[in-house]
CSV table of C-alpha atoms in Angstrom, one decimal:
chain,number,residue,atom,x,y,z
A,1,UNK,CA,0.0,-0.1,0.1
A,2,UNK,CA,1.4,3.3,-0.8
A,3,UNK,CA,1.2,6.2,1.7
A,4,UNK,CA,0.8,9.9,0.6
A,5,UNK,CA,1.1,12.5,3.2
A,6,UNK,CA,-0.9,15.5,2.9
A,7,UNK,CA,0.5,18.7,2.1
A,8,UNK,CA,0.2,21.9,4.6
A,9,UNK,CA,-3.2,22.6,3.4
A,10,UNK,CA,-4.4,19.2,3.4
A,11,UNK,CA,-4.8,19.4,-0.8
A,12,UNK,CA,-4.3,15.8,-1.1
A,13,UNK,CA,-7.2,15.2,1.2
A,14,UNK,CA,-9.9,17.8,1.2
A,15,UNK,CA,-12.1,19.8,-1.2
A,16,UNK,CA,-15.4,21.6,-0.3
A,17,UNK,CA,-18.7,20.9,-1.0
A,18,UNK,CA,-21.3,23.4,-2.3
A,19,UNK,CA,-22.5,23.9,1.7
A,20,UNK,CA,-18.7,24.6,2.8
A,21,UNK,CA,-18.5,21.0,4.4
A,22,UNK,CA,-15.1,19.5,4.1
A,23,UNK,CA,-15.3,16.2,1.8
A,24,UNK,CA,-12.5,13.7,1.2
A,25,UNK,CA,-11.4,12.3,-1.8
A,26,UNK,CA,-12.1,9.0,-0.4
A,27,UNK,CA,-15.6,10.2,0.8
A,28,UNK,CA,-16.3,11.2,-2.9
A,29,UNK,CA,-15.2,7.8,-3.9
A,30,UNK,CA,-17.5,6.1,-1.3
A,31,UNK,CA,-20.3,8.0,-2.7
A,32,UNK,CA,-19.8,6.6,-6.2
A,33,UNK,CA,-20.1,3.0,-4.4
A,34,UNK,CA,-23.7,3.7,-3.5
A,35,UNK,CA,-24.4,3.4,-7.7
A,36,UNK,CA,-27.1,0.5,-7.9
A,37,UNK,CA,-25.5,-2.6,-9.6
A,38,UNK,CA,-28.8,-3.4,-11.3
A,39,UNK,CA,-27.3,0.0,-13.3
A,40,UNK,CA,-24.1,-2.0,-13.8
A,41,UNK,CA,-25.3,-4.7,-16.3
A,42,UNK,CA,-21.9,-6.1,-17.9
A,43,UNK,CA,-22.2,-8.1,-20.8
A,44,UNK,CA,-18.8,-9.5,-22.4
A,45,UNK,CA,-19.6,-9.7,-25.9
A,46,UNK,CA,-17.4,-12.2,-28.2
A,47,UNK,CA,-18.0,-12.2,-31.7
A,48,UNK,CA,-14.8,-13.9,-33.7
A,49,UNK,CA,-15.8,-12.0,-36.9
A,50,UNK,CA,-15.6,-8.7,-35.5
A,51,UNK,CA,-13.5,-8.9,-32.4
A,52,UNK,CA,-9.7,-9.3,-32.4
A,53,UNK,CA,-9.6,-9.8,-28.6
A,54,UNK,CA,-11.8,-9.7,-25.7
A,55,UNK,CA,-10.5,-5.7,-25.2
A,56,UNK,CA,-12.4,-4.9,-28.2
A,57,UNK,CA,-15.4,-7.1,-27.1
A,58,UNK,CA,-16.3,-5.0,-23.9
A,59,UNK,CA,-19.9,-3.6,-23.6
A,60,UNK,CA,-21.3,-2.0,-20.7
A,61,UNK,CA,-24.8,-0.5,-20.4
A,62,UNK,CA,-23.6,2.1,-17.6
A,63,UNK,CA,-20.5,4.1,-16.9
A,64,UNK,CA,-18.2,2.1,-15.0
A,65,UNK,CA,-16.6,4.1,-12.1
A,66,UNK,CA,-12.7,4.0,-12.0
A,67,UNK,CA,-11.9,0.3,-11.7
A,68,UNK,CA,-9.5,-0.8,-8.8
A,69,UNK,CA,-7.4,-3.4,-9.4
A,70,UNK,CA,-8.0,-4.8,-5.8
A,71,UNK,CA,-11.7,-4.0,-5.1
A,72,UNK,CA,-13.6,-5.0,-1.9
A,73,UNK,CA,-16.8,-8.7,1.8
A,74,UNK,CA,-15.0,-10.1,5.1
A,75,UNK,CA,-13.7,-13.2,6.5
A,76,UNK,CA,-13.8,-14.6,10.1
A,77,UNK,CA,-10.2,-12.9,10.6
A,78,UNK,CA,-11.6,-9.5,9.9
A,79,UNK,CA,-10.0,-8.8,6.6
A,80,UNK,CA,-11.9,-8.2,3.5
A,81,UNK,CA,-13.2,-11.2,1.7
A,82,UNK,CA,-10.5,-11.7,-1.1
A,83,UNK,CA,-10.8,-13.1,-4.8
A,84,UNK,CA,-8.0,-14.0,-6.9
A,85,UNK,CA,-8.6,-13.1,-10.7
A,86,UNK,CA,-6.4,-14.7,-13.3
A,87,UNK,CA,-7.3,-13.0,-16.7
A,88,UNK,CA,-5.2,-11.9,-19.6
A,89,UNK,CA,-7.4,-9.3,-20.8
A,90,UNK,CA,-6.9,-6.0,-18.6
A,91,UNK,CA,-9.9,-4.3,-19.6
A,92,UNK,CA,-12.1,-7.1,-18.8
A,93,UNK,CA,-10.2,-7.7,-15.5
A,94,UNK,CA,-10.7,-3.9,-14.6
A,95,UNK,CA,-14.5,-4.3,-15.2
A,96,UNK,CA,-14.9,-7.2,-13.1
A,97,UNK,CA,-12.7,-5.8,-10.3
A,98,UNK,CA,-14.9,-2.7,-10.5
A,99,UNK,CA,-18.2,-4.6,-10.2
A,100,UNK,CA,-16.8,-7.0,-7.4
A,101,UNK,CA,-15.8,-4.3,-5.6
A,102,UNK,CA,-19.6,-3.1,-5.6
A,103,UNK,CA,-20.3,-6.4,-3.6
A,104,UNK,CA,-17.6,-5.7,-1.1
A,105,UNK,CA,-15.1,-7.8,-2.5
A,106,UNK,CA,-11.2,-7.4,-3.0
A,107,UNK,CA,-10.0,-8.6,-6.2
A,108,UNK,CA,-6.2,-9.3,-6.5
A,109,UNK,CA,-5.6,-9.5,-10.4
A,110,UNK,CA,-2.6,-11.2,-12.5
A,111,UNK,CA,-2.1,-12.4,-16.0
A,112,UNK,CA,0.1,-15.2,-15.7
A,113,UNK,CA,-0.1,-18.7,-14.1
A,114,UNK,CA,3.2,-18.5,-12.6
A,115,UNK,CA,2.2,-15.1,-10.6
A,116,UNK,CA,-1.0,-17.1,-9.5
A,117,UNK,CA,0.9,-19.7,-8.0
A,118,UNK,CA,3.1,-17.5,-6.2
A,119,UNK,CA,0.1,-15.4,-4.9
A,120,UNK,CA,-1.8,-18.3,-3.3
A,121,UNK,CA,1.3,-19.3,-1.5
A,122,UNK,CA,1.2,-15.9,0.0
A,123,UNK,CA,-2.3,-15.1,0.6
A,124,UNK,CA,-5.5,-16.8,1.4
A,125,UNK,CA,-8.5,-16.3,-1.1
A,126,UNK,CA,-11.9,-17.1,-0.6
A,127,UNK,CA,-12.4,-17.9,-4.3
A,128,UNK,CA,-10.3,-18.1,-7.5
A,129,UNK,CA,-11.8,-16.9,-11.2
A,130,UNK,CA,-9.6,-18.4,-13.7
A,131,UNK,CA,-9.5,-17.9,-17.7
A,132,UNK,CA,-8.1,-20.7,-19.8
A,133,UNK,CA,-6.1,-19.1,-22.7
A,134,UNK,CA,-3.2,-17.5,-20.6
A,135,UNK,CA,0.0,-15.9,-21.8
A,136,UNK,CA,2.0,-18.9,-20.0
A,137,UNK,CA,-0.1,-21.8,-20.6
A,138,UNK,CA,-3.4,-23.5,-20.0
A,139,UNK,CA,-5.6,-22.3,-17.2
A,140,UNK,CA,-6.9,-25.5,-16.2
A,141,UNK,CA,-3.4,-26.8,-15.3
A,142,UNK,CA,-3.5,-24.5,-12.4
A,143,UNK,CA,-6.3,-26.4,-10.8
A,144,UNK,CA,-4.3,-29.7,-10.1
A,145,UNK,CA,-1.4,-27.6,-9.1
A,146,UNK,CA,-3.2,-25.9,-6.5
A,147,UNK,CA,-4.9,-29.1,-5.2
A,148,UNK,CA,-1.7,-30.5,-4.8
A,149,UNK,CA,-0.7,-27.9,-2.5
A,150,UNK,CA,-3.7,-28.9,0.2
A,151,UNK,CA,-6.0,-26.0,-0.9
A,152,UNK,CA,-9.6,-26.5,-1.5
A,153,UNK,CA,-10.1,-22.9,-2.6
A,154,UNK,CA,-13.3,-22.9,-4.7
A,155,UNK,CA,-12.4,-22.1,-8.4
A,156,UNK,CA,-14.7,-20.7,-11.3
A,157,UNK,CA,-13.5,-21.2,-14.7
A,158,UNK,CA,-14.6,-18.0,-16.8
A,159,UNK,CA,-13.4,-18.5,-20.5
A,160,UNK,CA,-14.9,-18.5,-24.0
A,161,UNK,CA,-14.0,-22.3,-24.6
A,162,UNK,CA,-17.5,-23.3,-23.5
A,163,UNK,CA,-18.2,-26.4,-25.7
A,164,UNK,CA,-19.6,-29.0,-23.8
A,165,UNK,CA,-16.6,-31.2,-23.8
A,166,UNK,CA,-14.6,-28.3,-22.8
A,167,UNK,CA,-16.9,-27.8,-19.6
A,168,UNK,CA,-16.4,-31.3,-18.7
A,169,UNK,CA,-12.7,-31.2,-18.8
A,170,UNK,CA,-12.6,-28.1,-16.5
A,171,UNK,CA,-15.2,-29.8,-14.2
A,172,UNK,CA,-13.2,-32.9,-14.3
A,173,UNK,CA,-10.2,-31.4,-13.3
A,174,UNK,CA,-11.3,-29.7,-10.0
A,175,UNK,CA,-13.2,-26.6,-10.9
A,176,UNK,CA,-16.0,-25.9,-8.9
A,177,UNK,CA,-18.0,-23.8,-11.6
A,178,UNK,CA,-17.6,-22.9,-15.2
A,179,UNK,CA,-19.0,-20.1,-16.6
A,180,UNK,CA,-18.9,-19.3,-20.3
A,181,UNK,CA,-18.5,-15.6,-21.9
A,182,UNK,CA,-20.2,-13.5,-22.5
A,183,UNK,CA,-21.9,-13.4,-18.9
A,184,UNK,CA,-23.5,-11.2,-16.8
A,185,UNK,CA,-22.2,-10.0,-13.6
A,186,UNK,CA,-25.2,-10.8,-11.8
A,187,UNK,CA,-25.0,-14.6,-12.7
A,188,UNK,CA,-21.4,-14.5,-11.8
A,189,UNK,CA,-22.1,-13.0,-8.2
A,190,UNK,CA,-25.0,-15.9,-7.8
A,191,UNK,CA,-22.4,-18.5,-8.9
A,192,UNK,CA,-19.9,-16.9,-6.3
A,193,UNK,CA,-22.3,-17.1,-3.7
A,194,UNK,CA,-23.1,-20.5,-4.3
A,195,UNK,CA,-19.4,-21.6,-4.1
A,196,UNK,CA,-18.9,-19.7,-0.8
A,197,UNK,CA,-21.8,-21.0,0.8
A,198,UNK,CA,-20.3,-24.4,0.4
A,199,UNK,CA,-17.2,-23.4,2.5
A,200,UNK,CA,-17.4,-24.1,6.2
A,201,UNK,CA,-15.4,-21.0,7.2
A,202,UNK,CA,-17.9,-18.9,5.5
A,203,UNK,CA,-20.9,-21.1,6.3
A,204,UNK,CA,-22.1,-18.4,9.0
A,205,UNK,CA,-21.2,-15.3,8.2
A,206,UNK,CA,-23.5,-12.7,9.8
A,207,UNK,CA,-21.8,-10.7,12.3
A,208,UNK,CA,-23.6,-9.2,15.4
A,209,UNK,CA,-22.5,-6.4,17.6
A,210,UNK,CA,-25.0,-4.4,19.7
A,211,UNK,CA,-28.0,-3.9,17.8
A,212,UNK,CA,-26.0,-4.5,14.5
A,213,UNK,CA,-26.5,-7.6,12.1
A,214,UNK,CA,-23.6,-7.2,9.3
A,215,UNK,CA,-24.0,-9.9,6.5
A,216,UNK,CA,-20.7,-9.4,4.3
A,217,UNK,CA,-21.9,-11.8,1.8
A,218,UNK,CA,-24.7,-9.8,0.6
A,219,UNK,CA,-22.9,-6.7,1.7
A,220,UNK,CA,-25.8,-5.4,4.3
A,221,UNK,CA,-26.2,-3.7,7.8
A,222,UNK,CA,-29.0,-3.5,9.9
A,223,UNK,CA,-29.8,-2.1,13.3
A,224,UNK,CA,-32.9,-3.7,15.2
A,225,UNK,CA,-33.9,-4.8,11.5
A,226,UNK,CA,-33.6,-1.6,10.0
A,227,UNK,CA,-31.2,-1.3,7.1
A,228,UNK,CA,-28.4,0.9,7.6
A,229,UNK,CA,-26.8,2.2,4.5
A,230,UNK,CA,-23.2,2.8,4.5
A,231,UNK,CA,-20.5,3.6,2.0
A,232,UNK,CA,-18.6,0.3,0.8
A,233,UNK,CA,-15.4,1.4,2.7
A,234,UNK,CA,-17.1,2.2,5.9
A,235,UNK,CA,-19.0,-1.2,5.9
A,236,UNK,CA,-15.5,-2.8,5.5
A,237,UNK,CA,-14.3,-1.1,8.5
A,238,UNK,CA,-17.2,-2.0,10.5
A,239,UNK,CA,-17.0,-5.4,9.4
A,240,UNK,CA,-13.3,-6.0,10.5
A,241,UNK,CA,-14.0,-4.4,14.2
A,242,UNK,CA,-17.3,-6.1,14.8
A,243,UNK,CA,-15.6,-9.6,14.0
A,244,UNK,CA,-13.3,-8.6,16.9
A,245,UNK,CA,-15.4,-6.7,19.0
A,246,UNK,CA,-14.2,-6.1,22.5
A,247,UNK,CA,-10.5,-6.3,21.1
A,248,UNK,CA,-7.9,-4.0,19.3
A,249,UNK,CA,-7.8,-4.3,15.9
A,250,UNK,CA,-4.4,-3.1,14.5
A,251,UNK,CA,-4.2,-0.3,12.1
A,252,UNK,CA,-2.6,-2.0,9.5
A,253,UNK,CA,-5.4,-4.7,9.6
A,254,UNK,CA,-8.0,-2.3,9.2
A,255,UNK,CA,-6.1,-1.0,6.4
A,256,UNK,CA,-5.6,-4.1,4.6
A,257,UNK,CA,-8.9,-4.9,4.9
A,258,UNK,CA,-10.1,-1.6,2.9
A,259,UNK,CA,-7.1,-1.0,0.5
A,260,UNK,CA,-4.9,-2.7,-1.8
A,261,UNK,CA,-1.2,-2.6,-1.7
A,262,UNK,CA,-1.3,-0.6,-5.0
A,263,UNK,CA,-3.8,2.4,-4.0
A,264,UNK,CA,-2.4,5.6,-2.5
A,265,UNK,CA,-3.4,5.9,0.9
A,266,UNK,CA,-3.6,9.5,2.7
A,267,UNK,CA,-2.3,9.6,5.9
A,268,UNK,CA,-5.7,10.2,7.6
A,269,UNK,CA,-7.9,8.2,5.1
A,270,UNK,CA,-9.0,5.6,7.8
A,271,UNK,CA,-9.3,7.9,10.5
A,272,UNK,CA,-11.9,10.1,8.2
A,273,UNK,CA,-13.8,6.6,7.5
A,274,UNK,CA,-14.0,5.9,11.2
A,275,UNK,CA,-15.1,9.3,12.1
A,276,UNK,CA,-17.7,9.4,9.7
A,277,UNK,CA,-18.9,5.8,10.5
A,278,UNK,CA,-18.6,6.7,14.7
A,279,UNK,CA,-21.6,9.4,13.9
A,280,UNK,CA,-23.7,7.0,11.6
A,281,UNK,CA,-23.6,4.4,14.3
A,282,UNK,CA,-24.6,7.0,16.9
A,283,UNK,CA,-27.3,8.3,14.7
A,284,UNK,CA,-28.8,4.9,14.3
A,285,UNK,CA,-28.5,4.0,18.0
A,286,UNK,CA,-26.2,0.7,16.9
A,287,UNK,CA,-25.4,0.3,20.5
A,288,UNK,CA,-21.7,0.3,20.0
A,289,UNK,CA,-18.8,2.3,20.2
A,290,UNK,CA,-15.7,2.6,18.3
A,291,UNK,CA,-12.6,3.5,20.6
A,292,UNK,CA,-9.1,4.9,19.2
A,293,UNK,CA,-6.0,3.1,20.8
A,294,UNK,CA,-3.7,5.6,20.3
A,295,UNK,CA,-0.6,4.5,18.5
A,296,UNK,CA,-2.2,1.2,18.0
A,297,UNK,CA,-5.4,0.9,16.2
A,298,UNK,CA,-9.0,0.7,17.0
A,299,UNK,CA,-11.5,-1.1,19.4
A,300,UNK,CA,-15.1,-1.9,19.0
A,301,UNK,CA,-17.0,-2.1,22.4
A,302,UNK,CA,-20.8,-3.1,23.1
A,303,UNK,CA,-22.6,-0.6,25.1
């Protein structure tokens, strides 16, 4: 993660809205995250007669927000739900990453099988999205290699190679699902939810704290059954703190739940998220309080 210090005027971090209220760049980004995914119907169209590559075959019925290479749900250890995307078409990967981010999922992207192997050694993933035709080989070869390491991470193959024999080949090699291009993001999300429900680690995902109930898989929060609307990054912070309620969560852990290693992090961006989150929780009567443990991190306590 890249860190950026604000200048003397805080110009990197703040602007003003029409009412004179300070608004951070991050808050502006979070507001954009409220876009209804129903408006984000991305269809990947592959026509061998008209398209030389998937890059030239990307269509959308709505303008995409600026995509993130790692976008952002939440695991038992408090970090964001993370998916590995192995895809050689950069524009397609950007669009998918942005769409998954709307559902609170962090997406690590690589184009190469060799890098994918190393990433799975270094990180724990909740699911893997795998293309077949990659620069350094057949994507299906990755599946038995991963299984030999003892990892049973769910794998969904995303590919234009979608003949029945090709689907059978992928499933027989150990893929958990197989989705042909073109596809709708909504269908991919439904398939992801299905494979994630099979994971014992994610079987009981709802988090409770005070009067809050958080469902990271569906990216929803309620207070006494009343929906609480939160920007994506604030929801990720809330999930990480609530999973470890009554325990101090390191600042670095919270940052890892919200940002990826390629994003530039303003020096007080996390504090700004938590400040706004505190106010929302108080206004909603959530029954929890977030305490700053100076120099260490933050602690959520039930009231």
